[in-house]
Amino acid sequence: MKRTQVAIVGAGPAGLLLGQLLHKEGIDTLILERRSADHVAGRIRAGVLEQGTVDVLERAGVASRLHAEGLIHDGVEIGFRGRRHRIDLKALTGKSVTVYGQTEVTRDLMNARAASGAPSVYEAEDVALHELGESSARVTYWHQGVAHEVACDFIAGCDGFHGVSRRSIPTSALKIFERVYPFGWLGVLADVPPPWKELIYANSERGFALASMRSPTRVRCYLQCSLEDRVENWTDEQFWDEFRRRIGEELAAVVPTAPSIEKSIAPLRSFVAEPLRFGRLFLAGDAAHIVPPTGAKGLNLAVSDVLYLYEALSGHYREKTASSLDAYSPRCLRRIWRAERFSWWMTRQLHRFTDDAFGTHMQQTELEYLFESQAAQTSMAENYVGLPFSGYGEKW
Ligand code: APR
Ligand code: PHB
């Protein structure tokens, strides 16, 4: 029977970042990941970082490549009725965002974990959690055909939406809130220089489109598609033709037809599980909540959970009290619901909903109001750049 202080299930950005912050604090951790390291490092995900997220990655000592290669954006654009409207994030909030792929963040964290010498087990099968309500918890798993058992003070469930951690909590102890949207996002990654300087979120009669990027030589673009759609139905030519129709005439002329190096469809969902704690188990990241990608909040919300969990656990070991542990879930939920609201609002404002004429009129009127009202733009901007973290120890 092995022993550690905190067993972390999942080596996505949440699990790896928690491992890094706790390791720097001298707290023992063991990371258990179901997939191989290559698989985890190869996942294609979004890439807009709030300033708060950059600060936490800096604190974890994994921000040097981010600073060297990340692209600072002081604004974002909204396309509507063929025109583009710039939201000046910097002028409205004093803050910017950094475009740096989640794949790169994960790689930086994996390198830091390897360099720290702290233990990680990839391809850990059948991870199971035990005795969550007792004086000490236990995790069992199989690795290369051998059964293993770990005793630990706490378990951090950082194993995403489909992980074992949330499923280990009795349904009677959880409240679930969910909204599934009647469309998905067809995404393409292509190695061409982006003809756009900042991200463009386009609301068009034909549906939503997003012009994003990963670097000065790589674009990431998305189209709203039906949930019945299949990647095989879309050639690269068809993707770029449809993208030109939605992104606005001015830009359509310079959109290249580039071969895709990755193409996939993702459903859109809003999901929250409350509370984020069950005895000695603490959920963080996608294990507890999902946001539609329209607000670029997925990774940023996982990072704020991890900051709060790191502070709760290190506070517990430092102060030998339970108060910081008790504050974790309510502290997270306050920020989670604000990010859920903003992501739902962006999704509602920018996508085409076919069966709601009144809703569509509201959507268009709210966009017109957004473009003419500095107050409305400030509200959007402060949510997009990221609402402030709450202070450690603030009463909840
Ligand atoms: N046992 C061990 N590991 C598991 C298990 C399991 N039963 N189930 C899942 N995992 C692993 C997955 O293979 C994955 O590597 O947990 C990890 C969870 O990582 P993510 O899904 O990336 O979740 P998280 O770290 O919370 O990051 C959230 O990812 O999906 C994006 O938009 C989301 O940006 C957000 C970020
Ligand atoms: C991305 O670059 O993949 C991206 C950017 C912003 C979003 C969603 C995805 O809102």
Tab-separated table of C-alpha atoms and ligand atoms in Angstrom:
chain	number	residue	atom	x	y	z
A	1	MET	CA	0.000	0.000	0.000
A	2	LYS	CA	1.524	3.266	-1.178
A	3	ARG	CA	0.786	6.492	0.702
A	4	THR	CA	0.590	10.093	-0.462
A	5	GLN	CA	-1.031	13.277	0.847
A	6	VAL	CA	-3.104	14.123	-2.262
A	7	ALA	CA	-4.009	11.585	-4.956
A	8	ILE	CA	-4.850	13.438	-8.184
A	9	VAL	CA	-7.024	11.628	-10.727
A	10	GLY	CA	-6.426	12.965	-14.259
A	11	ALA	CA	-3.405	14.555	-15.956
A	12	GLY	CA	-5.275	17.233	-17.908
A	13	PRO	CA	-4.436	20.906	-17.226
A	14	ALA	CA	-6.336	20.848	-13.901
A	15	GLY	CA	-4.564	17.779	-12.447
A	16	LEU	CA	-1.104	18.739	-13.697
A	17	LEU	CA	-1.391	22.340	-12.456
A	18	LEU	CA	-2.592	21.225	-9.014
A	19	GLY	CA	0.294	18.754	-8.840
A	20	GLN	CA	2.770	21.526	-9.714
A	21	LEU	CA	1.422	24.053	-7.169
A	22	LEU	CA	1.259	21.482	-4.331
A	23	HIS	CA	4.727	20.125	-5.206
A	24	LYS	CA	6.176	23.629	-4.916
A	25	GLU	CA	4.563	23.775	-1.457
A	26	GLY	CA	6.249	20.526	-0.445
A	27	ILE	CA	2.957	18.583	-0.394
A	28	ASP	CA	3.175	15.021	-1.755
A	29	THR	CA	0.985	14.110	-4.701
A	30	LEU	CA	0.500	11.153	-7.025
A	31	ILE	CA	-1.141	11.711	-10.443
A	32	LEU	CA	-3.112	8.821	-11.987
A	33	GLU	CA	-3.994	9.209	-15.688
A	34	ARG	CA	-5.973	6.708	-17.755
A	35	ARG	CA	-4.467	7.585	-21.154
A	36	SER	CA	-0.845	7.599	-22.354
A	37	ALA	CA	1.312	10.713	-22.007
A	38	ASP	CA	1.431	11.064	-25.810
A	39	HIS	CA	-2.365	10.994	-26.000
A	40	VAL	CA	-2.734	13.665	-23.299
A	41	ALA	CA	-0.066	15.861	-24.922
A	42	GLY	CA	-1.697	15.520	-28.361
A	43	ARG	CA	-5.199	16.730	-27.508
A	44	ILE	CA	-6.407	19.768	-29.517
A	45	ARG	CA	-8.329	22.233	-27.305
A	46	ALA	CA	-8.980	25.987	-27.132
A	47	GLY	CA	-6.477	28.670	-26.340
A	48	VAL	CA	-7.511	32.060	-24.836
A	49	LEU	CA	-5.973	32.727	-21.409
A	50	GLU	CA	-7.254	35.321	-18.942
A	51	GLN	CA	-4.621	37.468	-17.187
A	52	GLY	CA	-5.519	35.665	-13.940
A	53	THR	CA	-4.717	32.309	-15.562
A	54	VAL	CA	-1.364	33.631	-16.790
A	55	ASP	CA	-0.612	34.821	-13.237
A	56	VAL	CA	-1.362	31.349	-11.792
A	57	LEU	CA	0.766	29.608	-14.450
A	58	GLU	CA	3.552	32.054	-13.580
A	59	ARG	CA	3.187	31.241	-9.877
A	60	ALA	CA	3.486	27.556	-10.822
A	61	GLY	CA	6.701	28.330	-12.679
A	62	VAL	CA	5.433	27.194	-16.104
A	63	ALA	CA	4.973	30.516	-17.945
A	64	SER	CA	8.289	31.115	-19.719
A	65	ARG	CA	7.255	29.593	-23.103
A	66	LEU	CA	3.828	31.205	-22.745
A	67	HIS	CA	5.484	34.628	-22.440
A	68	ALA	CA	7.833	33.867	-25.334
A	69	GLU	CA	5.223	32.479	-27.764
A	70	GLY	CA	1.820	33.669	-26.488
A	71	LEU	CA	0.029	36.420	-28.469
A	72	ILE	CA	-1.307	39.339	-26.398
A	73	HIS	CA	-4.705	40.540	-27.660
A	74	ASP	CA	-6.088	43.886	-26.448
A	75	GLY	CA	-9.386	43.440	-28.256
A	76	VAL	CA	-11.889	41.042	-29.804
A	77	GLU	CA	-14.299	41.543	-32.692
A	78	ILE	CA	-17.955	40.703	-33.185
A	79	GLY	CA	-19.221	40.207	-36.758
A	80	PHE	CA	-22.889	41.066	-37.385
A	81	ARG	CA	-24.802	41.897	-40.558
A	82	GLY	CA	-21.574	41.874	-42.586
A	83	ARG	CA	-19.842	44.465	-40.365
A	84	ARG	CA	-17.226	43.923	-37.628
A	85	HIS	CA	-17.395	45.716	-34.276
A	86	ARG	CA	-14.262	45.819	-32.092
A	87	ILE	CA	-14.573	45.465	-28.333
A	88	ASP	CA	-11.500	47.273	-26.909
A	89	LEU	CA	-10.789	45.009	-23.930
A	90	LYS	CA	-7.710	47.002	-22.875
A	91	ALA	CA	-9.385	50.409	-22.933
A	92	LEU	CA	-12.531	49.124	-21.199
A	93	THR	CA	-10.879	47.010	-18.479
A	94	GLY	CA	-7.135	47.728	-18.490
A	95	LYS	CA	-6.612	44.026	-19.169
A	96	SER	CA	-5.771	41.843	-22.207
A	97	VAL	CA	-5.995	38.139	-23.016
A	98	THR	CA	-3.214	35.811	-24.200
A	99	VAL	CA	-3.694	33.450	-27.141
A	100	TYR	CA	-1.679	30.317	-26.311
A	101	GLY	CA	-3.041	26.820	-27.038
A	102	GLN	CA	-4.205	24.590	-24.176
A	103	THR	CA	-2.114	21.861	-25.842
A	104	GLU	CA	0.973	24.020	-25.151
A	105	VAL	CA	-0.109	24.701	-21.551
A	106	THR	CA	-0.518	20.949	-21.005
A	107	ARG	CA	2.911	20.257	-22.519
A	108	ASP	CA	4.581	22.885	-20.297
A	109	LEU	CA	2.907	21.345	-17.237
A	110	MET	CA	3.872	17.790	-18.244
A	111	ASN	CA	7.511	18.891	-18.654
A	112	ALA	CA	7.447	20.590	-15.251
A	113	ARG	CA	5.976	17.456	-13.646
A	114	ALA	CA	8.653	15.270	-15.204
A	115	ALA	CA	11.349	17.719	-14.057
A	116	SER	CA	9.945	17.785	-10.490
A	117	GLY	CA	10.408	14.046	-10.075
A	118	ALA	CA	6.979	13.810	-8.437
A	119	PRO	CA	5.234	10.536	-9.365
A	120	SER	CA	2.703	10.190	-12.226
A	121	VAL	CA	1.208	6.959	-13.535
A	122	TYR	CA	-0.018	7.095	-17.156
A	123	GLU	CA	-2.228	4.333	-18.524
A	124	ALA	CA	-3.588	3.681	-15.019
A	125	GLU	CA	-6.642	1.484	-15.545
A	126	ASP	CA	-9.838	1.117	-13.558
A	127	VAL	CA	-9.049	3.869	-11.096
A	128	ALA	CA	-11.504	3.532	-8.199
A	129	LEU	CA	-12.053	5.721	-5.137
A	130	HIS	CA	-12.787	4.327	-1.653
A	131	GLU	CA	-13.620	5.486	1.881
A	132	LEU	CA	-14.238	9.102	0.860
A	133	GLY	CA	-16.015	9.786	4.158
A	134	GLU	CA	-13.452	8.123	6.440
A	135	SER	CA	-10.397	9.439	8.298
A	136	SER	CA	-8.246	8.533	5.314
A	137	ALA	CA	-9.229	7.775	1.694
A	138	ARG	CA	-7.946	5.065	-0.659
A	139	VAL	CA	-7.479	4.813	-4.430
A	140	THR	CA	-6.995	1.550	-6.308
A	141	TYR	CA	-5.915	1.072	-9.929
A	142	TRP	CA	-4.261	-1.367	-12.302
A	143	HIS	CA	-1.045	-0.703	-14.159
A	144	GLN	CA	0.583	-3.097	-16.583
A	145	GLY	CA	-1.508	-5.926	-15.171
A	146	VAL	CA	-0.573	-5.244	-11.538
A	147	ALA	CA	-3.082	-4.058	-8.904
A	148	HIS	CA	-2.093	-1.028	-6.863
A	149	GLU	CA	-3.522	0.675	-3.768
A	150	VAL	CA	-2.771	4.179	-2.428
A	151	ALA	CA	-3.779	5.586	0.953
A	152	CYS	CA	-4.155	9.375	0.948
A	153	ASP	CA	-5.504	12.299	2.954
A	154	PHE	CA	-7.420	13.754	0.016
A	155	ILE	CA	-8.394	12.950	-3.578
A	156	ALA	CA	-8.536	15.647	-6.263
A	157	GLY	CA	-10.985	14.623	-8.986
A	158	CYS	CA	-9.464	16.300	-12.066
A	159	ASP	CA	-10.586	13.618	-14.494
A	160	GLY	CA	-12.924	15.637	-16.692
A	161	PHE	CA	-16.579	15.230	-17.596
A	162	HIS	CA	-16.372	11.508	-18.299
A	163	GLY	CA	-14.114	10.659	-15.360
A	164	VAL	CA	-14.677	8.338	-12.371
A	165	SER	CA	-14.525	11.008	-9.631
A	166	ARG	CA	-17.927	12.701	-10.016
A	167	ARG	CA	-19.454	9.269	-10.612
A	168	SER	CA	-18.043	8.179	-7.226
A	169	ILE	CA	-20.308	10.679	-5.442
A	170	PRO	CA	-23.785	9.302	-4.562
A	171	THR	CA	-26.345	11.008	-6.858
A	172	SER	CA	-28.342	11.934	-3.757
A	173	ALA	CA	-25.424	14.123	-2.655
A	174	LEU	CA	-25.203	16.031	-5.953
A	175	LYS	CA	-27.338	18.663	-7.634
A	176	ILE	CA	-26.955	18.737	-11.446
A	177	PHE	CA	-27.722	21.771	-13.627
A	178	GLU	CA	-27.536	21.287	-17.409
A	179	ARG	CA	-28.367	22.903	-20.736
A	180	VAL	CA	-27.579	21.060	-23.983
A	181	TYR	CA	-27.563	23.301	-27.090
A	182	PRO	CA	-29.210	22.146	-30.371
A	183	PHE	CA	-25.971	22.540	-32.373
A	184	GLY	CA	-22.256	21.825	-32.328
A	185	TRP	CA	-18.980	23.385	-33.462
A	186	LEU	CA	-17.095	22.062	-36.495
A	187	GLY	CA	-13.468	23.055	-35.885
A	188	VAL	CA	-10.501	23.142	-38.287
A	189	LEU	CA	-6.812	23.659	-37.524
A	190	ALA	CA	-4.651	24.754	-40.495
A	191	ASP	CA	-1.077	25.919	-40.998
A	192	VAL	CA	-1.632	29.305	-42.654
A	193	PRO	CA	-0.918	32.795	-41.302
A	194	PRO	CA	-4.161	34.218	-39.846
A	195	PRO	CA	-5.436	37.085	-42.047
A	196	TRP	CA	-7.145	38.465	-38.913
A	197	LYS	CA	-5.259	40.241	-36.097
A	198	GLU	CA	-7.696	39.469	-33.256
A	199	LEU	CA	-10.406	36.831	-32.696
A	200	ILE	CA	-13.645	37.368	-34.620
A	201	TYR	CA	-16.928	35.944	-33.286
A	202	ALA	CA	-19.433	36.189	-36.154
A	203	ASN	CA	-23.228	36.023	-35.866
A	204	SER	CA	-24.472	35.420	-39.430
A	205	GLU	CA	-27.821	34.439	-40.934
A	206	ARG	CA	-26.171	31.121	-41.872
A	207	GLY	CA	-25.013	30.485	-38.306
A	208	PHE	CA	-22.052	31.232	-36.024
A	209	ALA	CA	-18.400	31.330	-37.112
A	210	LEU	CA	-15.217	31.954	-35.119
A	211	ALA	CA	-11.860	33.075	-36.544
A	212	SER	CA	-9.135	32.244	-34.027
A	213	MET	CA	-5.446	31.328	-34.140
A	214	ARG	CA	-2.675	29.403	-32.409
A	215	SER	CA	0.367	31.290	-33.688
A	216	PRO	CA	1.429	33.699	-36.482
A	217	THR	CA	1.435	30.664	-38.814
A	218	ARG	CA	-1.534	28.588	-37.603
A	219	VAL	CA	-5.291	29.319	-37.625
A	220	ARG	CA	-8.108	27.688	-35.669
A	221	CYS	CA	-11.609	28.245	-37.106
A	222	TYR	CA	-15.070	27.038	-36.178
A	223	LEU	CA	-18.536	26.840	-37.769
A	224	GLN	CA	-21.875	26.247	-36.022
A	225	CYS	CA	-23.138	22.913	-37.357
A	226	SER	CA	-26.070	20.613	-36.632
A	227	LEU	CA	-25.596	17.805	-34.131
A	228	GLU	CA	-26.471	15.298	-36.841
A	229	ASP	CA	-23.544	16.533	-38.951
A	230	ARG	CA	-20.445	14.382	-39.534
A	231	VAL	CA	-16.838	15.481	-40.193
A	232	GLU	CA	-16.838	13.257	-43.288
A	233	ASN	CA	-19.579	15.466	-44.767
A	234	TRP	CA	-17.185	18.397	-44.911
A	235	THR	CA	-14.268	18.681	-47.341
A	236	ASP	CA	-11.780	21.456	-46.549
A	237	GLU	CA	-13.093	23.379	-49.565
A	238	GLN	CA	-16.681	23.163	-48.245
A	239	PHE	CA	-15.525	24.321	-44.808
A	240	TRP	CA	-13.690	27.399	-46.114
A	241	ASP	CA	-16.515	28.265	-48.582
A	242	GLU	CA	-19.045	28.255	-45.748
A	243	PHE	CA	-16.630	30.113	-43.471
A	244	ARG	CA	-16.269	32.917	-46.095
A	245	ARG	CA	-20.072	33.201	-46.302
A	246	ARG	CA	-20.335	33.770	-42.555
A	247	ILE	CA	-17.249	35.838	-41.655
A	248	GLY	CA	-18.199	38.902	-43.720
A	249	GLU	CA	-17.407	40.059	-47.258
A	250	GLU	CA	-14.400	42.194	-46.368
A	251	LEU	CA	-12.528	39.273	-44.849
A	252	ALA	CA	-13.929	36.597	-47.165
A	253	ALA	CA	-11.637	37.856	-49.917
A	254	VAL	CA	-8.510	37.021	-47.922
A	255	VAL	CA	-9.564	33.737	-46.302
A	256	PRO	CA	-7.215	31.038	-47.712
A	257	THR	CA	-8.430	27.522	-48.622
A	258	ALA	CA	-5.899	25.717	-46.471
A	259	PRO	CA	-5.580	21.944	-45.920
A	260	SER	CA	-6.794	21.040	-42.428
A	261	ILE	CA	-4.376	19.287	-40.061
A	262	GLU	CA	-7.197	18.585	-37.622
A	263	LYS	CA	-10.969	18.629	-38.095
A	264	SER	CA	-13.559	17.675	-35.449
A	265	ILE	CA	-17.103	18.355	-34.219
A	266	ALA	CA	-17.820	19.142	-30.554
A	267	PRO	CA	-21.286	19.394	-28.944
A	268	LEU	CA	-22.144	22.476	-26.843
A	269	ARG	CA	-23.261	22.055	-23.250
A	270	SER	CA	-23.583	24.053	-20.022
A	271	PHE	CA	-23.214	21.786	-16.966
A	272	VAL	CA	-22.626	22.299	-13.235
A	273	ALA	CA	-22.485	19.675	-10.463
A	274	GLU	CA	-22.938	20.998	-6.916
A	275	PRO	CA	-21.192	20.744	-4.451
A	276	LEU	CA	-17.577	20.266	-5.615
A	277	ARG	CA	-16.719	18.305	-2.462
A	278	PHE	CA	-17.777	14.976	-1.023
A	279	GLY	CA	-15.859	14.116	2.128
A	280	ARG	CA	-12.199	13.771	1.173
A	281	LEU	CA	-12.915	14.103	-2.572
A	282	PHE	CA	-12.631	17.547	-4.231
A	283	LEU	CA	-13.717	18.012	-7.859
A	284	ALA	CA	-11.957	20.566	-10.090
A	285	GLY	CA	-12.286	21.556	-13.744
A	286	ASP	CA	-14.430	19.667	-16.252
A	287	ALA	CA	-15.151	16.998	-13.628
A	288	ALA	CA	-17.500	19.559	-12.013
A	289	HIS	CA	-18.547	21.893	-14.804
A	290	ILE	CA	-18.687	22.375	-18.576
A	291	VAL	CA	-19.138	25.669	-20.404
A	292	PRO	CA	-19.935	26.107	-24.099
A	293	PRO	CA	-16.659	27.334	-25.737
A	294	THR	CA	-18.183	30.622	-26.929
A	295	GLY	CA	-16.934	32.477	-23.838
A	296	ALA	CA	-13.429	30.905	-23.892
A	297	LYS	CA	-13.858	29.995	-20.189
A	298	GLY	CA	-13.206	26.200	-20.065
A	299	LEU	CA	-9.509	26.227	-19.231
A	300	ASN	CA	-9.657	29.485	-17.263
A	301	LEU	CA	-12.349	28.086	-14.960
A	302	ALA	CA	-10.338	24.890	-14.412
A	303	VAL	CA	-7.355	27.049	-13.426
A	304	SER	CA	-9.355	29.090	-10.900
A	305	ASP	CA	-10.739	25.883	-9.328
A	306	VAL	CA	-7.173	24.602	-9.030
A	307	LEU	CA	-5.937	27.849	-7.473
A	308	TYR	CA	-8.743	27.659	-4.899
A	309	LEU	CA	-8.100	23.928	-4.233
A	310	TYR	CA	-4.356	24.518	-3.856
A	311	GLU	CA	-5.092	27.312	-1.351
A	312	ALA	CA	-7.644	25.127	0.496
A	313	LEU	CA	-5.288	22.130	0.809
A	314	SER	CA	-2.126	24.104	1.608
A	315	GLY	CA	-4.169	26.191	4.087
A	316	HIS	CA	-5.348	22.961	5.738
A	317	TYR	CA	-1.832	21.530	6.063
A	318	ARG	CA	-0.427	24.883	7.212
A	319	GLU	CA	-3.182	25.872	9.640
A	320	LYS	CA	-4.319	22.352	10.618
A	321	THR	CA	-7.943	23.562	10.245
A	322	ALA	CA	-10.900	22.450	8.136
A	323	SER	CA	-12.202	25.968	7.384
A	324	SER	CA	-10.222	26.375	4.158
A	325	LEU	CA	-11.485	22.949	3.007
A	326	ASP	CA	-15.085	23.897	3.828
A	327	ALA	CA	-14.764	27.154	1.870
A	328	TYR	CA	-13.552	25.450	-1.348
A	329	SER	CA	-16.875	24.510	-2.980
A	330	PRO	CA	-18.857	27.723	-2.284
A	331	ARG	CA	-15.838	29.816	-3.322
A	332	CYS	CA	-15.572	27.959	-6.657
A	333	LEU	CA	-19.320	27.991	-7.358
A	334	ARG	CA	-19.484	31.772	-7.160
A	335	ARG	CA	-16.977	32.082	-10.022
A	336	ILE	CA	-18.328	29.031	-11.889
A	337	TRP	CA	-21.872	30.452	-12.140
A	338	ARG	CA	-20.567	33.794	-13.375
A	339	ALA	CA	-18.558	32.058	-16.120
A	340	GLU	CA	-21.562	29.835	-16.948
A	341	ARG	CA	-23.773	32.917	-17.275
A	342	PHE	CA	-21.275	34.699	-19.576
A	343	SER	CA	-20.704	31.597	-21.742
A	344	TRP	CA	-24.487	31.029	-22.042
A	345	TRP	CA	-24.975	34.719	-22.918
A	346	MET	CA	-22.249	34.655	-25.624
A	347	THR	CA	-23.748	31.426	-27.032
A	348	ARG	CA	-27.254	32.880	-27.081
A	349	GLN	CA	-26.025	36.130	-28.680
A	350	LEU	CA	-23.944	34.633	-31.470
A	351	HIS	CA	-25.610	31.412	-32.678
A	352	ARG	CA	-28.574	30.848	-34.968
A	353	PHE	CA	-31.584	29.403	-33.163
A	354	THR	CA	-34.090	28.349	-35.838
A	355	ASP	CA	-37.301	27.974	-33.862
A	356	ASP	CA	-37.473	31.241	-31.947
A	357	ALA	CA	-38.397	34.371	-33.949
A	358	PHE	CA	-38.896	36.454	-30.792
A	359	GLY	CA	-35.573	35.174	-29.394
A	360	THR	CA	-33.782	36.056	-32.622
A	361	HIS	CA	-35.202	39.590	-32.440
A	362	MET	CA	-33.996	39.896	-28.838
A	363	GLN	CA	-30.569	38.599	-29.892
A	364	GLN	CA	-30.239	41.150	-32.688
A	365	THR	CA	-31.531	44.025	-30.575
A	366	GLU	CA	-29.097	43.124	-27.781
A	367	LEU	CA	-26.189	43.075	-30.265
A	368	GLU	CA	-27.197	46.520	-31.601
A	369	TYR	CA	-27.347	47.757	-27.989
A	370	LEU	CA	-23.906	46.213	-27.305
A	371	PHE	CA	-22.326	48.089	-30.229
A	372	GLU	CA	-23.773	51.450	-29.157
A	373	SER	CA	-23.404	51.184	-25.347
A	374	GLN	CA	-20.049	51.541	-23.574
A	375	ALA	CA	-21.658	50.129	-20.423
A	376	ALA	CA	-22.697	46.970	-22.281
A	377	GLN	CA	-19.248	46.656	-23.869
A	378	THR	CA	-17.572	47.060	-20.479
A	379	SER	CA	-19.736	44.283	-19.050
A	380	MET	CA	-18.810	41.971	-21.920
A	381	ALA	CA	-15.130	42.953	-21.751
A	382	GLU	CA	-14.725	42.433	-17.994
A	383	ASN	CA	-16.222	38.971	-18.277
A	384	TYR	CA	-14.130	38.091	-21.347
A	385	VAL	CA	-10.809	39.133	-19.768
A	386	GLY	CA	-11.822	37.289	-16.587
A	387	LEU	CA	-13.527	38.360	-13.381
A	388	PRO	CA	-11.172	38.778	-10.396
A	389	PHE	CA	-10.315	35.810	-8.167
A	390	SER	CA	-11.857	35.973	-4.723
A	391	GLY	CA	-9.457	36.461	-1.801
A	392	TYR	CA	-8.288	33.476	0.269
A	393	GLY	CA	-10.192	33.364	3.533
A	394	GLU	CA	-12.998	35.687	2.380
A	395	LYS	CA	-16.146	34.505	4.174
A	396	TRP	CA	-18.684	32.607	2.078
B	1	APR	N1	-8.921	7.589	-14.503
B	1	APR	C1	-7.803	8.353	-14.727
B	1	APR	N2	-7.782	9.424	-15.566
B	1	APR	C2	-8.948	9.756	-16.165
B	1	APR	C3	-10.149	9.021	-15.967
B	1	APR	C4	-10.106	7.889	-15.081
B	1	APR	N3	-11.190	7.163	-14.850
B	1	APR	N4	-11.139	9.596	-16.727
B	1	APR	C5	-10.566	10.631	-17.363
B	1	APR	N5	-9.257	10.740	-17.029
B	1	APR	C6	-8.298	11.732	-17.524
B	1	APR	C7	-8.483	12.073	-18.997
B	1	APR	O1	-7.840	11.141	-19.829
B	1	APR	C8	-7.867	13.467	-19.081
B	1	APR	O2	-6.491	13.424	-19.386
B	1	APR	O3	-8.538	12.960	-16.859
B	1	APR	C9	-8.064	14.035	-17.683
B	1	APR	C10	-9.103	15.188	-17.642
B	1	APR	O4	-8.579	16.264	-18.371
B	1	APR	P1	-9.538	17.343	-19.121
B	1	APR	O5	-10.690	16.664	-19.717
B	1	APR	O6	-8.646	18.145	-19.977
B	1	APR	O7	-10.139	18.195	-17.944
B	1	APR	P2	-9.484	19.359	-17.054
B	1	APR	O8	-8.072	19.041	-16.666
B	1	APR	O9	-10.486	19.666	-16.040
B	1	APR	O10	-9.325	20.584	-18.098
B	1	APR	C11	-10.405	21.351	-18.446
B	1	APR	O11	-10.122	20.946	-20.714
B	1	APR	O12	-11.852	20.209	-21.971
B	1	APR	C12	-11.096	21.266	-21.695
B	1	APR	O13	-12.549	23.059	-22.075
B	1	APR	C13	-11.977	22.252	-21.090
B	1	APR	O14	-10.366	23.748	-21.155
B	1	APR	C14	-11.038	22.926	-20.276
B	1	APR	C15	-10.082	21.938	-19.774
B	2	PHB	C1	-9.872	28.572	-29.902
B	2	PHB	O1	-8.894	29.261	-30.264
B	2	PHB	O2	-9.889	27.345	-30.062
B	2	PHB	C2	-11.025	29.260	-29.257
B	2	PHB	C3	-10.940	30.605	-28.987
B	2	PHB	C4	-12.014	31.255	-28.388
B	2	PHB	C5	-13.151	30.559	-28.058
B	2	PHB	C6	-13.207	29.192	-28.294
B	2	PHB	C7	-12.133	28.537	-28.905
B	2	PHB	O3	-14.180	31.199	-27.487
